[in-house]
Short mmCIF file of C-alpha atoms and ligand atoms in Angstrom, two decimals:
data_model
loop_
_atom_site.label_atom_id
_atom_site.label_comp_id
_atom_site.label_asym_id
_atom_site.label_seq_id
_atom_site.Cartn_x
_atom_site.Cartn_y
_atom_site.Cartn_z
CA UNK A 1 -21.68 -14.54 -16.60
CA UNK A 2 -23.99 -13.56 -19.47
CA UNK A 3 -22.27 -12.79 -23.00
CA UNK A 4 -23.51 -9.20 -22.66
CA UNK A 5 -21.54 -9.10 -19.35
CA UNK A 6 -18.50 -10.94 -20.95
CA UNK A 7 -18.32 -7.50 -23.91
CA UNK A 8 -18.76 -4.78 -20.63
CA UNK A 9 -15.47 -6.93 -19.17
CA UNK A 10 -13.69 -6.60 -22.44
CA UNK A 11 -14.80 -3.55 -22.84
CA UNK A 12 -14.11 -1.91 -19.54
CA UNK A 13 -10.56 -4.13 -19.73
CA UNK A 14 -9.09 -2.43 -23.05
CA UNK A 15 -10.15 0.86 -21.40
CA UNK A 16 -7.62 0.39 -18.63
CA UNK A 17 -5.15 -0.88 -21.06
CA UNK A 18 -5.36 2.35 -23.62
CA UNK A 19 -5.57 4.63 -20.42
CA UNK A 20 -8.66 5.99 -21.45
CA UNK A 21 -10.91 7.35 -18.20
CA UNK A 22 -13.48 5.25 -16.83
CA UNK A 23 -16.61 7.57 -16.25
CA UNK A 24 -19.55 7.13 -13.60
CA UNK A 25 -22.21 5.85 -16.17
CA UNK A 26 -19.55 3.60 -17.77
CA UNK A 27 -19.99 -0.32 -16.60
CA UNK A 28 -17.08 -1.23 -14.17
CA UNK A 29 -16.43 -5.04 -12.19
CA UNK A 30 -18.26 -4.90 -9.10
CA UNK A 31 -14.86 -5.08 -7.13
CA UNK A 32 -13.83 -1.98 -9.35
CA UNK A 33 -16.04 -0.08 -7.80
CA UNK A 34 -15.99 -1.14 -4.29
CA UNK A 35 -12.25 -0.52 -4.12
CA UNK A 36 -12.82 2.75 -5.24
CA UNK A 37 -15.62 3.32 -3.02
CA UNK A 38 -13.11 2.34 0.21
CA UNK A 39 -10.02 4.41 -1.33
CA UNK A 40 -12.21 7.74 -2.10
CA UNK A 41 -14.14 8.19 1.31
CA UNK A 42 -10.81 6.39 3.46
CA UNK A 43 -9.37 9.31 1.45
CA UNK A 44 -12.06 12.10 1.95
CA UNK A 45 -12.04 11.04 5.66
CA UNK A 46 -8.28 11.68 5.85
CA UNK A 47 -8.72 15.26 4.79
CA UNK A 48 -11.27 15.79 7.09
CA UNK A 49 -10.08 14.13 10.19
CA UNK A 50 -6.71 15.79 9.14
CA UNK A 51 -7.92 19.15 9.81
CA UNK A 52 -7.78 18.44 13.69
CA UNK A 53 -4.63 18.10 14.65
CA UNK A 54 -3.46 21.31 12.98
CA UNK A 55 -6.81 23.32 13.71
CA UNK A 56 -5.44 22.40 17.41
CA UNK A 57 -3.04 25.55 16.62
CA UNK A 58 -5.18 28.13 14.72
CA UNK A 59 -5.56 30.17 18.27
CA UNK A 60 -2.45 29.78 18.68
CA UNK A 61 -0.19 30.61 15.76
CA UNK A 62 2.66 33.07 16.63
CA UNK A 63 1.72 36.07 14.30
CA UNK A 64 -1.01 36.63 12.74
CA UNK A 65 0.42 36.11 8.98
CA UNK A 66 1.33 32.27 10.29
CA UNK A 67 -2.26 31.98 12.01
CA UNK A 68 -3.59 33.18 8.07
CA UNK A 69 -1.70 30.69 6.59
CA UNK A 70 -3.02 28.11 8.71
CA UNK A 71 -6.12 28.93 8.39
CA UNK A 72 -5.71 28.70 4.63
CA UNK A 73 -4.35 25.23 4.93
CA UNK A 74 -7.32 23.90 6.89
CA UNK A 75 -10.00 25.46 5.04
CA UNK A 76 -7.83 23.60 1.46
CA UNK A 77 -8.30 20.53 4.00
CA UNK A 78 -12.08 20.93 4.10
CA UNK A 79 -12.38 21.16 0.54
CA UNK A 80 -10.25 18.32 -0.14
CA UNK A 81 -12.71 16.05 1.91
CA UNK A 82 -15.54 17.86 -0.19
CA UNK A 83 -14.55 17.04 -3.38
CA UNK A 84 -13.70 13.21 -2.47
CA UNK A 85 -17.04 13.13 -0.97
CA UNK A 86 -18.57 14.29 -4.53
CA UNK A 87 -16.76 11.89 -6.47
CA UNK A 88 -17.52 8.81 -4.06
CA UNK A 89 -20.98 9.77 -4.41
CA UNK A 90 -20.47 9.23 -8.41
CA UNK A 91 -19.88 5.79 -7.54
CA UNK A 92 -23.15 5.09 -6.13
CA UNK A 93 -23.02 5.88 -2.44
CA UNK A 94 -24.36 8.84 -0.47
CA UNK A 95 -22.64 10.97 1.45
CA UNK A 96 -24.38 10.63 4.72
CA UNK A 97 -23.66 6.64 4.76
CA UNK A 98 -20.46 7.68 4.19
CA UNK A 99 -20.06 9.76 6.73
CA UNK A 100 -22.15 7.14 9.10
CA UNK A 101 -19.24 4.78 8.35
CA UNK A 102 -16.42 6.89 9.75
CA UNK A 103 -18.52 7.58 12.50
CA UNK A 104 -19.30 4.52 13.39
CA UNK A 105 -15.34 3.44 12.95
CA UNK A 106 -16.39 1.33 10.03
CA UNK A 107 -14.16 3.48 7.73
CA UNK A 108 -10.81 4.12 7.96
CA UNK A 109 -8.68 7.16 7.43
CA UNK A 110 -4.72 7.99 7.50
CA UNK A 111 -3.76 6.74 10.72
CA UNK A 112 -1.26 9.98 10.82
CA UNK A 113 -3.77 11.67 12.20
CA UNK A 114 -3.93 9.77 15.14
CA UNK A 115 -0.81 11.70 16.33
CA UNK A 116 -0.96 14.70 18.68
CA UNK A 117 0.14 18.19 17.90
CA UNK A 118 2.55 18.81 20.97
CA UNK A 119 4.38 22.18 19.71
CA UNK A 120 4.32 25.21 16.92
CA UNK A 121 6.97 23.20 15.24
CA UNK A 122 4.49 20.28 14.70
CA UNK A 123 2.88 22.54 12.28
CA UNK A 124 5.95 23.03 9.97
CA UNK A 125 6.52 18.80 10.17
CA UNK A 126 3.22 18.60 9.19
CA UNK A 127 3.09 20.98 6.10
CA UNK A 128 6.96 19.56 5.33
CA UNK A 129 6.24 15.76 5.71
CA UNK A 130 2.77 14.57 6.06
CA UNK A 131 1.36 17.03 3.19
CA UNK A 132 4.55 15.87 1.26
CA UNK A 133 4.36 12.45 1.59
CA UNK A 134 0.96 12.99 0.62
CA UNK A 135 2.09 14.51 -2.57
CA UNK A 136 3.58 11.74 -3.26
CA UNK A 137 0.83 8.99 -3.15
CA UNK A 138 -1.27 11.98 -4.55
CA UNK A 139 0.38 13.16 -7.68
CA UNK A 140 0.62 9.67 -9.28
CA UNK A 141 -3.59 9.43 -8.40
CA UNK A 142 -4.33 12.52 -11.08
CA UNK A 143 -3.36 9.75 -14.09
CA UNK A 144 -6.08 7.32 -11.98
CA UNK A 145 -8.42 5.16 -14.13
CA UNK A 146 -11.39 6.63 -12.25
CA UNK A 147 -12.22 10.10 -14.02
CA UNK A 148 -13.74 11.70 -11.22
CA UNK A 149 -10.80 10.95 -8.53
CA UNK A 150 -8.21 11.75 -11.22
CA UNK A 151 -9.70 14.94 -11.95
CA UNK A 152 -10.21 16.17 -7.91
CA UNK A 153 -6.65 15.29 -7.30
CA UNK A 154 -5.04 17.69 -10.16
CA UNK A 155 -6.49 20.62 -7.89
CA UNK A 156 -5.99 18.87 -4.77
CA UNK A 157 -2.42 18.22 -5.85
CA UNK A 158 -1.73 22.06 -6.06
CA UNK A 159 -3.13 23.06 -2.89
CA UNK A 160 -1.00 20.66 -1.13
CA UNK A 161 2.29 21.95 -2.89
CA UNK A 162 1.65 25.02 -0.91
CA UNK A 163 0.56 22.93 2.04
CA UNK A 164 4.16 21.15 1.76
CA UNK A 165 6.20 24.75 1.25
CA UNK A 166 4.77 26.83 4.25
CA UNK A 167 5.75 23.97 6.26
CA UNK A 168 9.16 23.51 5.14
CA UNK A 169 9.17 27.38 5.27
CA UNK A 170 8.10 26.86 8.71
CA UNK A 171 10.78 24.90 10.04
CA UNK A 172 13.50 26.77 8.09
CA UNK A 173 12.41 29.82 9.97
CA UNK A 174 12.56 27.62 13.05
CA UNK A 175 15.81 26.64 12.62
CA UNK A 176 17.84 29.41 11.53
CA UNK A 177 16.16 31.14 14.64
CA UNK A 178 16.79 30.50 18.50
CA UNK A 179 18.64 27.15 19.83
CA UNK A 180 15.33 26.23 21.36
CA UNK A 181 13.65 27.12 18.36
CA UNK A 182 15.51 23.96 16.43
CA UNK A 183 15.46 21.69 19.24
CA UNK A 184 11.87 22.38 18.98
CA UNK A 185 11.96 21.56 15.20
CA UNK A 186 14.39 18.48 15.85
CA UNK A 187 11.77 17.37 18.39
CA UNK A 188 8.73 17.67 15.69
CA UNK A 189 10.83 15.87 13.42
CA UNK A 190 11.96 13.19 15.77
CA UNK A 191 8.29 12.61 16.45
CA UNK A 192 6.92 12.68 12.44
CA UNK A 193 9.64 11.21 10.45
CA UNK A 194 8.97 7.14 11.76
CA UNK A 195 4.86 7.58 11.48
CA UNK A 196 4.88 9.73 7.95
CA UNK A 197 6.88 6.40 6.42
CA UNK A 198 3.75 4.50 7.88
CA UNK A 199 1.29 6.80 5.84
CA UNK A 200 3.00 5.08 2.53
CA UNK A 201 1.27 1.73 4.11
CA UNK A 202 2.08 -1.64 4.90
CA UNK A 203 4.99 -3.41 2.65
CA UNK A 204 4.27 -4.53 -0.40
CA UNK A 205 4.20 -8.01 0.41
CA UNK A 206 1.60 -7.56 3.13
CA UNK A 207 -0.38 -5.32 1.03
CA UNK A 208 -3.55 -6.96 -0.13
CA UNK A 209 -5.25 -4.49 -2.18
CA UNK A 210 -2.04 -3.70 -3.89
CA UNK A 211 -1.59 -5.98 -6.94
CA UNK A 212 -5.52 -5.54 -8.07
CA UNK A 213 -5.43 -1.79 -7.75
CA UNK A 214 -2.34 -2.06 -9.77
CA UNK A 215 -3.62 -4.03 -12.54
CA UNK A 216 -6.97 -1.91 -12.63
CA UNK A 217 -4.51 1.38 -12.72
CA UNK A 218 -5.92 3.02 -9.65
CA UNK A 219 -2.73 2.37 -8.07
CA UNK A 220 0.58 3.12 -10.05
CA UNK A 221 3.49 2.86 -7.85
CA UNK A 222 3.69 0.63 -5.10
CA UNK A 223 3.92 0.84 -1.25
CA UNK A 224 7.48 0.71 -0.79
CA UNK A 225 8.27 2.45 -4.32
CA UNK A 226 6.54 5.45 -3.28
CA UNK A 227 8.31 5.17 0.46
CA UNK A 228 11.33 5.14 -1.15
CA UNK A 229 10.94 8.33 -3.27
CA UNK A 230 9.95 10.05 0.23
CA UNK A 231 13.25 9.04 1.85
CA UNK A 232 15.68 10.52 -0.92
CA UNK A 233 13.74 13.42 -1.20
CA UNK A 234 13.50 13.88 2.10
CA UNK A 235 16.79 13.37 3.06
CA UNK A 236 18.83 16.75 1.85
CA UNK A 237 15.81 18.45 2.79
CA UNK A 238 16.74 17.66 6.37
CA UNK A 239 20.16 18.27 5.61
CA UNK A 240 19.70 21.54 4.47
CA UNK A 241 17.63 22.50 7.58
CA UNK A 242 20.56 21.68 9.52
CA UNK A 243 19.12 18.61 11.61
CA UNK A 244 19.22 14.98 12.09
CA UNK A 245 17.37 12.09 10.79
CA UNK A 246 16.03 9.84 13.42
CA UNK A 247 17.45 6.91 12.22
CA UNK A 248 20.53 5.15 13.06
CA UNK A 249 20.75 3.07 10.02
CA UNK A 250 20.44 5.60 7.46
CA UNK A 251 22.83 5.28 4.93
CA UNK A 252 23.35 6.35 1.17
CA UNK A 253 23.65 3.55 -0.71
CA UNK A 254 26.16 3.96 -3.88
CA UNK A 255 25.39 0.79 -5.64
CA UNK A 256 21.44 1.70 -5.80
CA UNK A 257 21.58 5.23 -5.59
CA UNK A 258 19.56 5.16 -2.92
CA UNK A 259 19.21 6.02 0.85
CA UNK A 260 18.44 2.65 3.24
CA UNK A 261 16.78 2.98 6.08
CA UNK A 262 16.01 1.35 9.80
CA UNK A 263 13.19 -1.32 10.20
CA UNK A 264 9.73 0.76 10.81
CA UNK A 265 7.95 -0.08 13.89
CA UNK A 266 5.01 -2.12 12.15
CA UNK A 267 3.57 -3.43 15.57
CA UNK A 268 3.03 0.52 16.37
CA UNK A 269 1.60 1.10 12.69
CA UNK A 270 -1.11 -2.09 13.25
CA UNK A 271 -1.93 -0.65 16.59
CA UNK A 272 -2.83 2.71 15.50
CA UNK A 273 -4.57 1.00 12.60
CA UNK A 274 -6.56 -0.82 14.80
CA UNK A 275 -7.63 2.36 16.70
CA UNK A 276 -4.93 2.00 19.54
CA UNK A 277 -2.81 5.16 18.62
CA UNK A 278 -2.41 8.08 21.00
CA UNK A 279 -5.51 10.29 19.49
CA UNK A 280 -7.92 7.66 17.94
CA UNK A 281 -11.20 8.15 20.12
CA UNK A 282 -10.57 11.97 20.19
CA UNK A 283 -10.90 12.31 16.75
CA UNK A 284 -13.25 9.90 16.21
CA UNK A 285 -15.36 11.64 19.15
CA UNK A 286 -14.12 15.23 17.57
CA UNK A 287 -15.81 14.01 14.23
CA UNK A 288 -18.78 12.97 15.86
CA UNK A 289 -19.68 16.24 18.19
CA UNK A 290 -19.00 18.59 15.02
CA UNK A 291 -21.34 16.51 13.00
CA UNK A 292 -24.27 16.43 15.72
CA UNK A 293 -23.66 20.14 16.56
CA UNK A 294 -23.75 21.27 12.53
CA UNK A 295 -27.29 19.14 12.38
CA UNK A 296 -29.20 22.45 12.80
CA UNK A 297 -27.06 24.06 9.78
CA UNK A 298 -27.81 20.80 7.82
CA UNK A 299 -31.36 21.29 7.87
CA UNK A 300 -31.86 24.65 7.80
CA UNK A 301 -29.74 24.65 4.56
CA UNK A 302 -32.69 21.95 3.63
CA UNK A 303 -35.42 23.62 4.24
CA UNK A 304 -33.91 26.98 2.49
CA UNK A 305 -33.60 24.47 -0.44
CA UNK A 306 -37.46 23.34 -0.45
CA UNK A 307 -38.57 26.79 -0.08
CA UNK A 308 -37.00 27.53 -3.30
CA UNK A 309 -37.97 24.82 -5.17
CA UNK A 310 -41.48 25.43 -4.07
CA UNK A 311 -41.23 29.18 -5.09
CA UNK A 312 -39.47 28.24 -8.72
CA UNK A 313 -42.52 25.56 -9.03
CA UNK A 314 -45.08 28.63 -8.12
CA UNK A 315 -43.42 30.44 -10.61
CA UNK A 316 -43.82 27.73 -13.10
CA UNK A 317 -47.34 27.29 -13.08
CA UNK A 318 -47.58 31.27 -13.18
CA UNK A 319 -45.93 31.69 -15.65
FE1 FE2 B 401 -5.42 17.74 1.52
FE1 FE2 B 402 -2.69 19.32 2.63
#
């Protein structure tokens, strides 16, 4: 390492340590930025892929105000992935590698979304618990040491509070309506609750981007810190609903003040991980037809682009 390199270090380290932004032009470790680069488009991915299993319902939302709001929802979606596209392309990628990457099953995304949408009431689980837990990992990301990801997630963080309350609005409605209604919403929650505890990732001590991302202030709160937090929130939210946790071992804990819960099925979370969940290839294959079959609006928006530079440059040498 050169001595010039040895003052960017320093420089870049007391930075992080005064919680001052790190900027796109600004030098950063090599490692810095590829971490960055794998969180931002594993993230932008998730909001795209993300938009499947709920767009599954759009024709079929019950009125039309609930097929609105769900629109709404997976149009935010879209422009969540937009934005994280932007600022991974700050970092020195482009977005059609990017893009190649999750394609090609290179990239990853939240394996939650690897789950199928069997009922209406899967739509309220989602908003309540997968957009919540999502919060979660989310809110703590707008203090990031990356200025461009901390900045995209104070608007992203907003959308998905109302992402989070038309879902828990959902399944209220749900269950102060017809018996079947709340099985239906027991059912949804049955299904979510084990795989939303997944989307906080592996424990801590199997994490291995964890401690790094924590020392470089990308990460905050750990793995099973952030898990946590879900649970005891979570808890008299189901309570209030009126319906029961799926877990036999849940228990309130006086000593910690907090709730303990059953073992999580980590042989499921590595297999959906590894692409063996229920709905891997059709999203992948989802992903893939969309992008081939929006080529045509891709380069017509191109060539509309050309044309106009070529006009303005006309224009120029007019003028
Ligand atoms: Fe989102
Ligand atoms: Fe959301």
């Amino acid at each position: 390492m050169s001595p010039k390199e040895i003052n960017f270090q320093e420089l870049f380290d007391s930075k992080i340590e005064d919680d001052v932004r790190i900027e796109p032009k600004d030098w950063m470790p090599e490692a810095y930025r590829k971490t960055l680069i794998r969180q931002i488009s594993q993230h932008a991915h998730s909001e795209v892929v993300g938009m499947l299993p709920e767009a599954n319902w759009i024709t079929r939302a019950p009125s039309l105000n609930r097929k609105l709001i769900l629109l709404a929802k997976v149009q935010d979606e879209a422009g969540h992935g937009l934005y994280l596209y932007c600022a991974a392309e700050t970092l020195g990628v482009t977005r059609a590698s990017t893009i190649d990457d999750l394609h090609s099953g290179k990239a990853k995304y939240s394996s939650i979304f690897n789950y199928p949408t069997l009922t209406w009431a899967d739509i309220g689980a989602i908003g309540w618990l997968v957009d919540g837990a999502a919060i979660l990992n989310q809110v703590p990301l707008c203090r990031t040491s990356y200025g461009p990801y901390a900045r995209a997630m104070v608007r992203v963080c907003k959308e998905e509070s109302f992402h989070q309350r038309q879902g828990y609005e959902l399944m209220l409605q749900l269950c102060q309506g017809s018996p079947v209604q709340k099985e239906m919403a027991q059912d949804a929650l049955n299904r979510w609750w084990w795989p939303t505890l997944m989307m906080f990732g592996p424990k801590d001590e199997e994490s291995s981007n964890s401690e790094l991302s924590m020392k470089w202030r990308i990460k905050r709160f750990s793995n099973d810190e952030l898990r946590q937090r879900f649970v005891d929130v979570s808890i008299p939210q189901i309570e209030f609903l009126g319906l029961t946790v799926p877990d036999p071992d849940l228990k309130f804990n006086e000593e910690t003040g907090h709730y303990s819960f059953g073992e999580i099925d980590w042989d499921e979370f590595w297999d959906v991980v590894k692409g063996k969940g229920p709905c891997n290839k059709e999203r992948l294959d989802a992903r893939r037809d969309a992008h081939n079959e929006g080529a045509w609006v891709r380069e017509a928006a191109m060539a509309y682009q050309e044309k106009r530079s070529l006009r303005e440059s006309q224009k120029r040498k007019q003028a």
